[in-house]
Coordinates of C-alpha atoms in Angstrom, one line a residue:
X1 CA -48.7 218.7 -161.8
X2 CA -46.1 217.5 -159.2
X3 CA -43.0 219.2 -159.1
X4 CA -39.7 218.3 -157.4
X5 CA -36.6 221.1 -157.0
X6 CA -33.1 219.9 -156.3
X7 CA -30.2 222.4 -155.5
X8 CA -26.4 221.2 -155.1
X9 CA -24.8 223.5 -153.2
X10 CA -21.6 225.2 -152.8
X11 CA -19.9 227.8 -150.8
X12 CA -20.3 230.8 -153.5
X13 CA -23.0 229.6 -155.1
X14 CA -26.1 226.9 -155.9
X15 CA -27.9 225.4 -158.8
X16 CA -31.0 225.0 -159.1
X17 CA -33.3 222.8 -161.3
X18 CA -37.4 222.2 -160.9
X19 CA -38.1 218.8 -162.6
X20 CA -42.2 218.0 -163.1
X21 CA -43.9 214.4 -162.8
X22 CA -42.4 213.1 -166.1
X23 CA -39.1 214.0 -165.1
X24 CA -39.5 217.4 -167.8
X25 CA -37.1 220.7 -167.0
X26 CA -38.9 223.2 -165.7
X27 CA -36.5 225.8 -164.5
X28 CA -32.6 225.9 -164.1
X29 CA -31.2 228.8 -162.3
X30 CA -28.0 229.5 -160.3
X31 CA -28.1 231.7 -157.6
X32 CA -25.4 233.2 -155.1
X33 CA -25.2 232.5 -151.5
X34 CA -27.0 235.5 -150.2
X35 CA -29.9 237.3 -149.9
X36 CA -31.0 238.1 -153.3
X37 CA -30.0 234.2 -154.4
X38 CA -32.6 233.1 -151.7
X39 CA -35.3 235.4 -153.5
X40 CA -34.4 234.3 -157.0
X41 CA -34.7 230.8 -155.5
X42 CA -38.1 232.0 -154.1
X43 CA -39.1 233.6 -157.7
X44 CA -37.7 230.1 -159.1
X45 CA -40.2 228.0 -157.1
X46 CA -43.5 230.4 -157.3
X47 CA -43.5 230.3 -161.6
X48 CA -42.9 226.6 -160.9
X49 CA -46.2 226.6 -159.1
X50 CA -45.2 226.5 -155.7
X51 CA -48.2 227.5 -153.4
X52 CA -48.4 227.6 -149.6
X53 CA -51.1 225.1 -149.4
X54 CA -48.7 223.4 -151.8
X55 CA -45.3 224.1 -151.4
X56 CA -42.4 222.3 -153.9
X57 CA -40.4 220.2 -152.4
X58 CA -36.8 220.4 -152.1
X59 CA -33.9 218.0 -151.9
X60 CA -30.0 219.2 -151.3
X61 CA -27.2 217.4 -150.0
X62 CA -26.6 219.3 -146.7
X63 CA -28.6 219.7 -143.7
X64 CA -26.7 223.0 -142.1
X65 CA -26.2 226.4 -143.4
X66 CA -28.1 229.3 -143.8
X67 CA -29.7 227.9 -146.9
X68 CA -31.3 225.1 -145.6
X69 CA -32.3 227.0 -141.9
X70 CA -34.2 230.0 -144.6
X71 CA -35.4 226.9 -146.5
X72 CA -36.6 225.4 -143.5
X73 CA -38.4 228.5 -141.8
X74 CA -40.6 228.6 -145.3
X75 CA -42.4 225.1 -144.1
X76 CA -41.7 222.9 -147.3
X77 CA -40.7 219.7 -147.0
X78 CA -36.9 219.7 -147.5
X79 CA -35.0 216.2 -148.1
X80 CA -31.2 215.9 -147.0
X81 CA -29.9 213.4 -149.3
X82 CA -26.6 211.7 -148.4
X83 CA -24.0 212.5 -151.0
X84 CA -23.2 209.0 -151.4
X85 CA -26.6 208.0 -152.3
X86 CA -26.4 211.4 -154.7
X87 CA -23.6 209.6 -156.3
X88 CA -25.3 206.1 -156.9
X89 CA -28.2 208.1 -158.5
X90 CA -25.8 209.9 -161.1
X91 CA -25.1 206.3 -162.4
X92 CA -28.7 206.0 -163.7
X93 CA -28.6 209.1 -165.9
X94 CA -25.1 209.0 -167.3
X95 CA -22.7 206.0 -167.3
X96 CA -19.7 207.5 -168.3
X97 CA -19.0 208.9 -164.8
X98 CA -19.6 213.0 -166.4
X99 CA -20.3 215.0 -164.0
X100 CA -21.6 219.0 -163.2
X101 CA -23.3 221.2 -160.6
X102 CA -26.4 221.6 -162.8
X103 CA -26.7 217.5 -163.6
X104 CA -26.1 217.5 -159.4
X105 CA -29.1 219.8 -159.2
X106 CA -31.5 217.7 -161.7
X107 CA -30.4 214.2 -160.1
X108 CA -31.4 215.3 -156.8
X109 CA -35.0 216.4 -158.0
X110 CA -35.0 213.1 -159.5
X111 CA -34.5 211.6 -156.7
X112 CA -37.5 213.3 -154.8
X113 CA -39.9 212.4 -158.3
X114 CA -39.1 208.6 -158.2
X115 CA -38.2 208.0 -154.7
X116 CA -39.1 210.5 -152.6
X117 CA -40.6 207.7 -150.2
X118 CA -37.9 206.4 -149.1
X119 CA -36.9 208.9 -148.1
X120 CA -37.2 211.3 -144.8
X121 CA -37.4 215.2 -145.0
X122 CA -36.2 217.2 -141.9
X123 CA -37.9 216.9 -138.8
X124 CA -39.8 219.8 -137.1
X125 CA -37.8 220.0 -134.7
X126 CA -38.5 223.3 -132.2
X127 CA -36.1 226.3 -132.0
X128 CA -35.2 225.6 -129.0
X129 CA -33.9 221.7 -129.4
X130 CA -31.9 223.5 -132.2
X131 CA -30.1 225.2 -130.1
X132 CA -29.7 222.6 -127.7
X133 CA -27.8 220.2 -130.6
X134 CA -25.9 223.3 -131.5
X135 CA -24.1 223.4 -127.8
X136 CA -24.5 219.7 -127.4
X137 CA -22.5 219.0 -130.1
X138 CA -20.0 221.9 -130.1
X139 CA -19.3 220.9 -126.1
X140 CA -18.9 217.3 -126.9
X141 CA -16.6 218.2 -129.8
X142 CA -14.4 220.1 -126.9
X143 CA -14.6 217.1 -125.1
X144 CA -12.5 215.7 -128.1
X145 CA -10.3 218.4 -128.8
X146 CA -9.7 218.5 -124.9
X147 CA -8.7 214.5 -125.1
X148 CA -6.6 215.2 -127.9
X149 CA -4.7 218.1 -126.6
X150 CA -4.0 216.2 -123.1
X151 CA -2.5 213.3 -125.2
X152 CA 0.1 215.1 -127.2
X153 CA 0.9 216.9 -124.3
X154 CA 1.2 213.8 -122.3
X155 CA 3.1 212.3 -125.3
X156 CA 5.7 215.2 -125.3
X157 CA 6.2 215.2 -120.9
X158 CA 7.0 211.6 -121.1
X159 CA 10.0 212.2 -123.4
X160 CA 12.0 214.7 -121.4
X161 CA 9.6 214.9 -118.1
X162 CA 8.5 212.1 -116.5
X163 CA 8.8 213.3 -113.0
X164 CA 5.8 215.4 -113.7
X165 CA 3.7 212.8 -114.8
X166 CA 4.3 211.0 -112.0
X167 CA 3.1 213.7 -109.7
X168 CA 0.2 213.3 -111.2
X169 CA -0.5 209.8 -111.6
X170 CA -2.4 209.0 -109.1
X171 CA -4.5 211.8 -108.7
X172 CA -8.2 211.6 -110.4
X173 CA -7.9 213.7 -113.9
X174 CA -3.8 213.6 -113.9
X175 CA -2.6 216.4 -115.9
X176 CA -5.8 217.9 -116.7
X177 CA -6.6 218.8 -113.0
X178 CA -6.0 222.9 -112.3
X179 CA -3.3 222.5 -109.8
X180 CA -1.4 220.3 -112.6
X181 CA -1.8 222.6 -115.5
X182 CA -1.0 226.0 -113.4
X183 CA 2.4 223.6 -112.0
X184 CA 3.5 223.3 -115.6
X185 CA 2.8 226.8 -116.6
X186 CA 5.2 227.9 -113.7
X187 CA 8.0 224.9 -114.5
X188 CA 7.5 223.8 -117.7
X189 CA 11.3 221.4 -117.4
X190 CA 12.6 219.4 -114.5
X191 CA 15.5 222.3 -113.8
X192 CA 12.8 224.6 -113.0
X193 CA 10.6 222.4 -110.7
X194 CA 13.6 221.4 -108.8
X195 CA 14.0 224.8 -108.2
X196 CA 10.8 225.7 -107.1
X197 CA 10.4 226.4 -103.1
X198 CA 7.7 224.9 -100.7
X199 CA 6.2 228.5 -100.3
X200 CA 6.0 229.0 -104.3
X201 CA 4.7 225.3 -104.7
X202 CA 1.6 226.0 -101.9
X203 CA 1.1 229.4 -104.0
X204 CA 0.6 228.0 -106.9
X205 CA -1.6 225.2 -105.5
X206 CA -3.4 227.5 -103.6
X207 CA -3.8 229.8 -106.7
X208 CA -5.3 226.9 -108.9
X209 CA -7.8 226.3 -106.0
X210 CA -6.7 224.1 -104.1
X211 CA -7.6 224.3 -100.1
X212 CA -6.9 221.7 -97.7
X213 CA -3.3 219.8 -97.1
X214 CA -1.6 222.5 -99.4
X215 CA 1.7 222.0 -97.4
X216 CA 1.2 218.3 -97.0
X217 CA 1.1 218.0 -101.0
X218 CA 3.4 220.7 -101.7
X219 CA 6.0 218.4 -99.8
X220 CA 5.2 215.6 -102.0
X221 CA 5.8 217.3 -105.3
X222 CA 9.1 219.2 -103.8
X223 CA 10.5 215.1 -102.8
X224 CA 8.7 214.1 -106.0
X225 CA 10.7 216.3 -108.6
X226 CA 13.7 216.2 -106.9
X227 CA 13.9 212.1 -107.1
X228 CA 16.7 211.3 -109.6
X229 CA 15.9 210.8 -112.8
X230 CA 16.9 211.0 -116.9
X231 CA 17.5 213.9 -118.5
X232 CA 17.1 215.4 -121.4
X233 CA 20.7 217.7 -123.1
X234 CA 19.4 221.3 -121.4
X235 CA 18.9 223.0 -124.5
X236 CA 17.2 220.2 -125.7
X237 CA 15.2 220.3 -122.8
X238 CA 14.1 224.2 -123.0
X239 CA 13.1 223.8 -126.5
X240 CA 10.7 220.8 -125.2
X241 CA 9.4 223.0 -122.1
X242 CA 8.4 225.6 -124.6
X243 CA 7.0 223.1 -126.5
X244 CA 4.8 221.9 -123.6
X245 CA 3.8 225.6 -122.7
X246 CA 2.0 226.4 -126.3
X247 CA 0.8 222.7 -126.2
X248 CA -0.7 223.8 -122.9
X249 CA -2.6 226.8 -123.9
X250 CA -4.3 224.6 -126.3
X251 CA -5.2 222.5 -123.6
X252 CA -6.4 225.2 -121.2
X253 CA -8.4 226.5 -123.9
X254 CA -9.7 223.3 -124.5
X255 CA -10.8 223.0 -120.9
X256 CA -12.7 226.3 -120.7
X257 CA -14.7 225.5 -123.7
X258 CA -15.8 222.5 -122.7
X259 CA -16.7 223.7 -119.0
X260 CA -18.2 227.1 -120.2
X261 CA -20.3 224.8 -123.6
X262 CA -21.6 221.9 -120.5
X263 CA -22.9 224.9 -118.2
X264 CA -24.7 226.9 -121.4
X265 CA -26.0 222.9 -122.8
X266 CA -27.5 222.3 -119.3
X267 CA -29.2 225.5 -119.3
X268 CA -30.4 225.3 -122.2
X269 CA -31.6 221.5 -121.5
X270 CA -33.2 222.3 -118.8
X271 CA -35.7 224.8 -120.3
X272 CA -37.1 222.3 -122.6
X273 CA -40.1 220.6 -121.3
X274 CA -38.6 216.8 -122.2
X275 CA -36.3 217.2 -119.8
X276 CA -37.9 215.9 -116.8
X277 CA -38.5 212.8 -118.4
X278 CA -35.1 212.6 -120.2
X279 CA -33.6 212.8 -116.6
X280 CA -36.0 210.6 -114.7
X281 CA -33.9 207.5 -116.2
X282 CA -31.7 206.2 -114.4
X283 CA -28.0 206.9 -115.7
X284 CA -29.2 209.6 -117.5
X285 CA -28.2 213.2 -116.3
X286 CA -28.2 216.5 -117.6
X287 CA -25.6 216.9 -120.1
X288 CA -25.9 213.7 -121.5
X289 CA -29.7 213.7 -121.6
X290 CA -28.7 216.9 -123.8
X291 CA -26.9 214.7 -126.5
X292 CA -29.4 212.3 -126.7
X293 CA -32.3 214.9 -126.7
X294 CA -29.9 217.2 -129.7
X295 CA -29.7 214.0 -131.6
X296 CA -33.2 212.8 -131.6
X297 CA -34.8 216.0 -131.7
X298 CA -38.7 216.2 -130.0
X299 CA -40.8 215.8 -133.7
X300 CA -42.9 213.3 -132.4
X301 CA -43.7 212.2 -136.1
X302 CA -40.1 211.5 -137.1
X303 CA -39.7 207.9 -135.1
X304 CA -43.1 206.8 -135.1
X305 CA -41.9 203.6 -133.8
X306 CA -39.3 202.1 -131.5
X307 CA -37.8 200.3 -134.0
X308 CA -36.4 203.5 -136.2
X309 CA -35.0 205.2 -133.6
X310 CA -33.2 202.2 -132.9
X311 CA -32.1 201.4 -136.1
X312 CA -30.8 205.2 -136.4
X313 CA -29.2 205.3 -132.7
X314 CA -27.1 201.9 -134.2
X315 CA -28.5 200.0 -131.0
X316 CA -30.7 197.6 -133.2
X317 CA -28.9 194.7 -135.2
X318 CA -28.5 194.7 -138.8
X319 CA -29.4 191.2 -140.7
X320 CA -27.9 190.7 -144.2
X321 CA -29.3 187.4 -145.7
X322 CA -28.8 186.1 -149.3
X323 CA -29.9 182.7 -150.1
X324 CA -28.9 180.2 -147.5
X325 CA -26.5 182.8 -145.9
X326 CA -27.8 184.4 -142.6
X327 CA -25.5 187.1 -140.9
X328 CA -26.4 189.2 -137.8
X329 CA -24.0 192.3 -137.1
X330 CA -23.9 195.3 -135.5
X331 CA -24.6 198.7 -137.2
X332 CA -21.6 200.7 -138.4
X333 CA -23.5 203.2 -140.6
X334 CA -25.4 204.9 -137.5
X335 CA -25.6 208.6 -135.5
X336 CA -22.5 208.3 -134.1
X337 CA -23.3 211.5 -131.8
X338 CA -26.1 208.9 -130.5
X339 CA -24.0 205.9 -130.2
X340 CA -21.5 207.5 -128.3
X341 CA -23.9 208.8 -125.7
X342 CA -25.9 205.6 -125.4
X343 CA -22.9 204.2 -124.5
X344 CA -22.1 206.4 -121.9
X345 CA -25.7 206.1 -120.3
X346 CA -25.4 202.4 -120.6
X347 CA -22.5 202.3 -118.8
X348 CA -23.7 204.8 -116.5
X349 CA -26.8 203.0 -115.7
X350 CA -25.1 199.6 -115.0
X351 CA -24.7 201.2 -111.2
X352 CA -27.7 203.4 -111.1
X353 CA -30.5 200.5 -112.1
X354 CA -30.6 197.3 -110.5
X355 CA -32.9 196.8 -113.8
X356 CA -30.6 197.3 -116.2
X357 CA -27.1 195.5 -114.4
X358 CA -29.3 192.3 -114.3
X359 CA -30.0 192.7 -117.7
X360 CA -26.2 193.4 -118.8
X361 CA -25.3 189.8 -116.5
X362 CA -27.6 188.3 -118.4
X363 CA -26.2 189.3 -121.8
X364 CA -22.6 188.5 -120.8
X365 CA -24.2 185.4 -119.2
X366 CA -25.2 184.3 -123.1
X367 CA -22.2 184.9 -124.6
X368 CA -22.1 189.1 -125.6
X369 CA -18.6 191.1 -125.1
X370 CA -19.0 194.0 -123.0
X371 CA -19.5 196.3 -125.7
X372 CA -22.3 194.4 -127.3
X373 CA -23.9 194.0 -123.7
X374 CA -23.8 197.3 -123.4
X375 CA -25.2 198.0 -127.1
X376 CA -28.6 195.2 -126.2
X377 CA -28.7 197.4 -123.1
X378 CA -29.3 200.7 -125.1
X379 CA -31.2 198.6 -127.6
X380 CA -33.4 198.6 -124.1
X381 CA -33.5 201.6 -122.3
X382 CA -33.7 203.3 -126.3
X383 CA -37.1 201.7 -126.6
X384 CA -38.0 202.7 -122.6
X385 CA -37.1 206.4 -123.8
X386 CA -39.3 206.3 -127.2
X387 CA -42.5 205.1 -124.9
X388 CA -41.9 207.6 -122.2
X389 CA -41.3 210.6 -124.8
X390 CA -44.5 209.5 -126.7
X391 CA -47.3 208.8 -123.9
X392 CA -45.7 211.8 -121.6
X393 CA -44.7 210.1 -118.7
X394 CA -41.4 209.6 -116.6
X395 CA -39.3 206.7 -116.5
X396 CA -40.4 203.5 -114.3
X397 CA -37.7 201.0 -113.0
X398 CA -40.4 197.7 -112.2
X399 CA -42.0 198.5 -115.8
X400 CA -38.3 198.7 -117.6
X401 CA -36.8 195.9 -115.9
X402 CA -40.2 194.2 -115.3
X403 CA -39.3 190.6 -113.4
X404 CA -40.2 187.9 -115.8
X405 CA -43.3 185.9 -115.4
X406 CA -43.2 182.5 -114.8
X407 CA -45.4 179.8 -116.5
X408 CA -47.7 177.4 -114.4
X409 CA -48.0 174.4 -115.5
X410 CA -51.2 172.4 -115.4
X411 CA -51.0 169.3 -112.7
X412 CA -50.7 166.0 -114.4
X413 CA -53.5 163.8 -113.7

């Protein structure tokens, strides 16, 4: 007889419930988060009758831990179900809004006996893509806390130091570039840059790697923070410089992650034997093709068309009709990981494929914003990738961006 095991987990510890085909209690257990819970789990499944030729399906509402990766590494098919969804299903069995850990537990095998086909359990990914979204992820979310550090930190200078970001203004990266961060480490308020001598100024330049026209820049910045300008009460204006000096170890920390998580993402990329055809498209380079390779995984069975991956990317339309009402929008409810980076390599490949700016004119030709050009032209390059990755073979600019053929027609008589 079928069986179906849910498990609602917590930090301490998880329940457990087996359900058979008629939607009968088999087993109820809870177990802690450790070792000995995963082998009463184990015990759990194997008097339910779970066999390797036939192993019990499981459903939880988490797809990270070290549950889920000791789940995984057993080879059953194990079913993330969204929370929300967990929630709408709770309403079927009990409308007066009670809830429990152990009603959790039997919901979610529920949901695996009734509707376990619509439905999709983990992919198969390989260790080593793992690993890949791991650093992928954790260096894009330094990219963030890097973006958010600069802005409070820009935020604060413009109250009682403008001078400095004018220094800075036009130079590519601003505040974030070395020379600016080890500038404000040494003069944190306006008295102390005004102090600071054209030998100390080509030090410090010098010291945060700088190499050619160090006197010609250090001259600049001396004329630069001496210009007049408002002032801050000078008390007022040392607390501030403090202020900006822890602000701007979180930013230098910042910076390091994200440089040292790019360099380990890339190596890591590169090992993986999707990689060469990731890269072969044009916009497309290492550290993105990363993100998009972390977020899409290389289970060959888990897209089996275009059209998922594209409806999971957020690239694809959504259409919501009802009677006579037609509406066509774009996805909200999407990998937003995915989105982000198709973004970035649709941008990206605007000046890298004559293919792909013709098709953005077009686009904004018939009427699409920027943003939505840019979304049709992911909705593209998406489908280019899924064909590639499938059949083996790198990316082609004449068969991407293939001209369009034009229809002869037959000469009157």
């Amino acid at each position: 007889m079928a069986m179906s095991c849910g498990i609602d987990w917590s930090e301490e510890h998880h329940d457990v419930a087996v359900v058979d085909a008629d939607g009968r209690l088999v087993a109820k257990r809870r177990i802690g988060d450790d070792a000995a819970g995963f082998g009463q789990l184990l015990e759990v499944l194997a008097e339910a009758g779970d066999r390797p030729e036939a192993p019990i399906p499981v459903a939880i509402e988490t797809t990270r831990g070290l549950l889920v990766a000791c789940l995984r590494a057993t080879g059953r098919p194990l079913y993330a179900i969204n929370p929300l969804a967990v929630a709408r299903y709770r309403q079927r069995h009990a409308v007066s809004g009670k809830k429990s850990d152990h009603a959790d537990a039997v919901v979610l095998a529920n949901i695996l006996r009734t509707d376990r086909a619509a439905h999709r359990p983990l992919p198969a990914d390989s260790e080593l893509v793992r690993a890949i979204a791991v650093l992928a992820r954790a260096q894009q979310d330094a990219v963030w806390d890097r973006t958010q550090a600069h802005n409070k930190l820009r935020s604060l200078l413009r109250e009682y130091y403008p001078g400095f970001l004018a220094a800075f203004r036009d130079s590519r990266g601003g505040i974030l570039r070395p020379e600016a961060r080890a500038l404000l480490a040494a003069a944190p308020t306006p008295a102390q840059a005004v102090r600071l001598t054209p030998a100390e100024l080509v030090g410090l330049l010098r010291q945060a790697g700088r190499q050619r026209r160090l006197a010609a820049h250090a001259a600049r910045l001396r004329q630069v923070f001496a210009a007049p300008c408002l002032r801050q009460p000078p008390l007022v204006e040392q607390a501030m410089g403090r202020h900006a000096v822890a602000l701007l170890r979180a930013l230098e920390a910042a910076c390091v992650n994200t440089e040292e998580l790019a360099t380990a993402t890339e190596q890591a990329f590169d090992r993986h034997p999707d990689a060469k055809i990731i890269t072969s498209f044009a916009g497309l380079g290492r550290l993105t093709g990363a993100r998009v390779l972390a977020e899409l995984g290389d289970d060959r069975s888990r897209f089996p068309v275009a059209k998922a991956v594209k409806a999971y990317a957020g690239a694809a339309p959504v259409t919501r009709a009802s009677g006579k009402s037609l509406l066509v929008t774009h996805r909200r409810v999407k990998n937003q990981r995915l989105a982000t980076a198709g973004y970035q390599w649709a941008f990206a490949a605007l000046t890298a494929s004559p293919g792909a700016h013709a098709h953005y004119q077009r686009r904004r030709a018939a009427g699409d914003a920027h943003a939505a050009a840019l979304r049709n032209l992911f909705n593209r390059l998406l489908g280019c990738l899924h064909h590639c990755l499938q059949t083996q073979q790198p990316y082609q600019e004449h068969a991407a961006f293939a001209p369009p053929r034009r229809q002869h027609r037959p000469a009157s008589a």
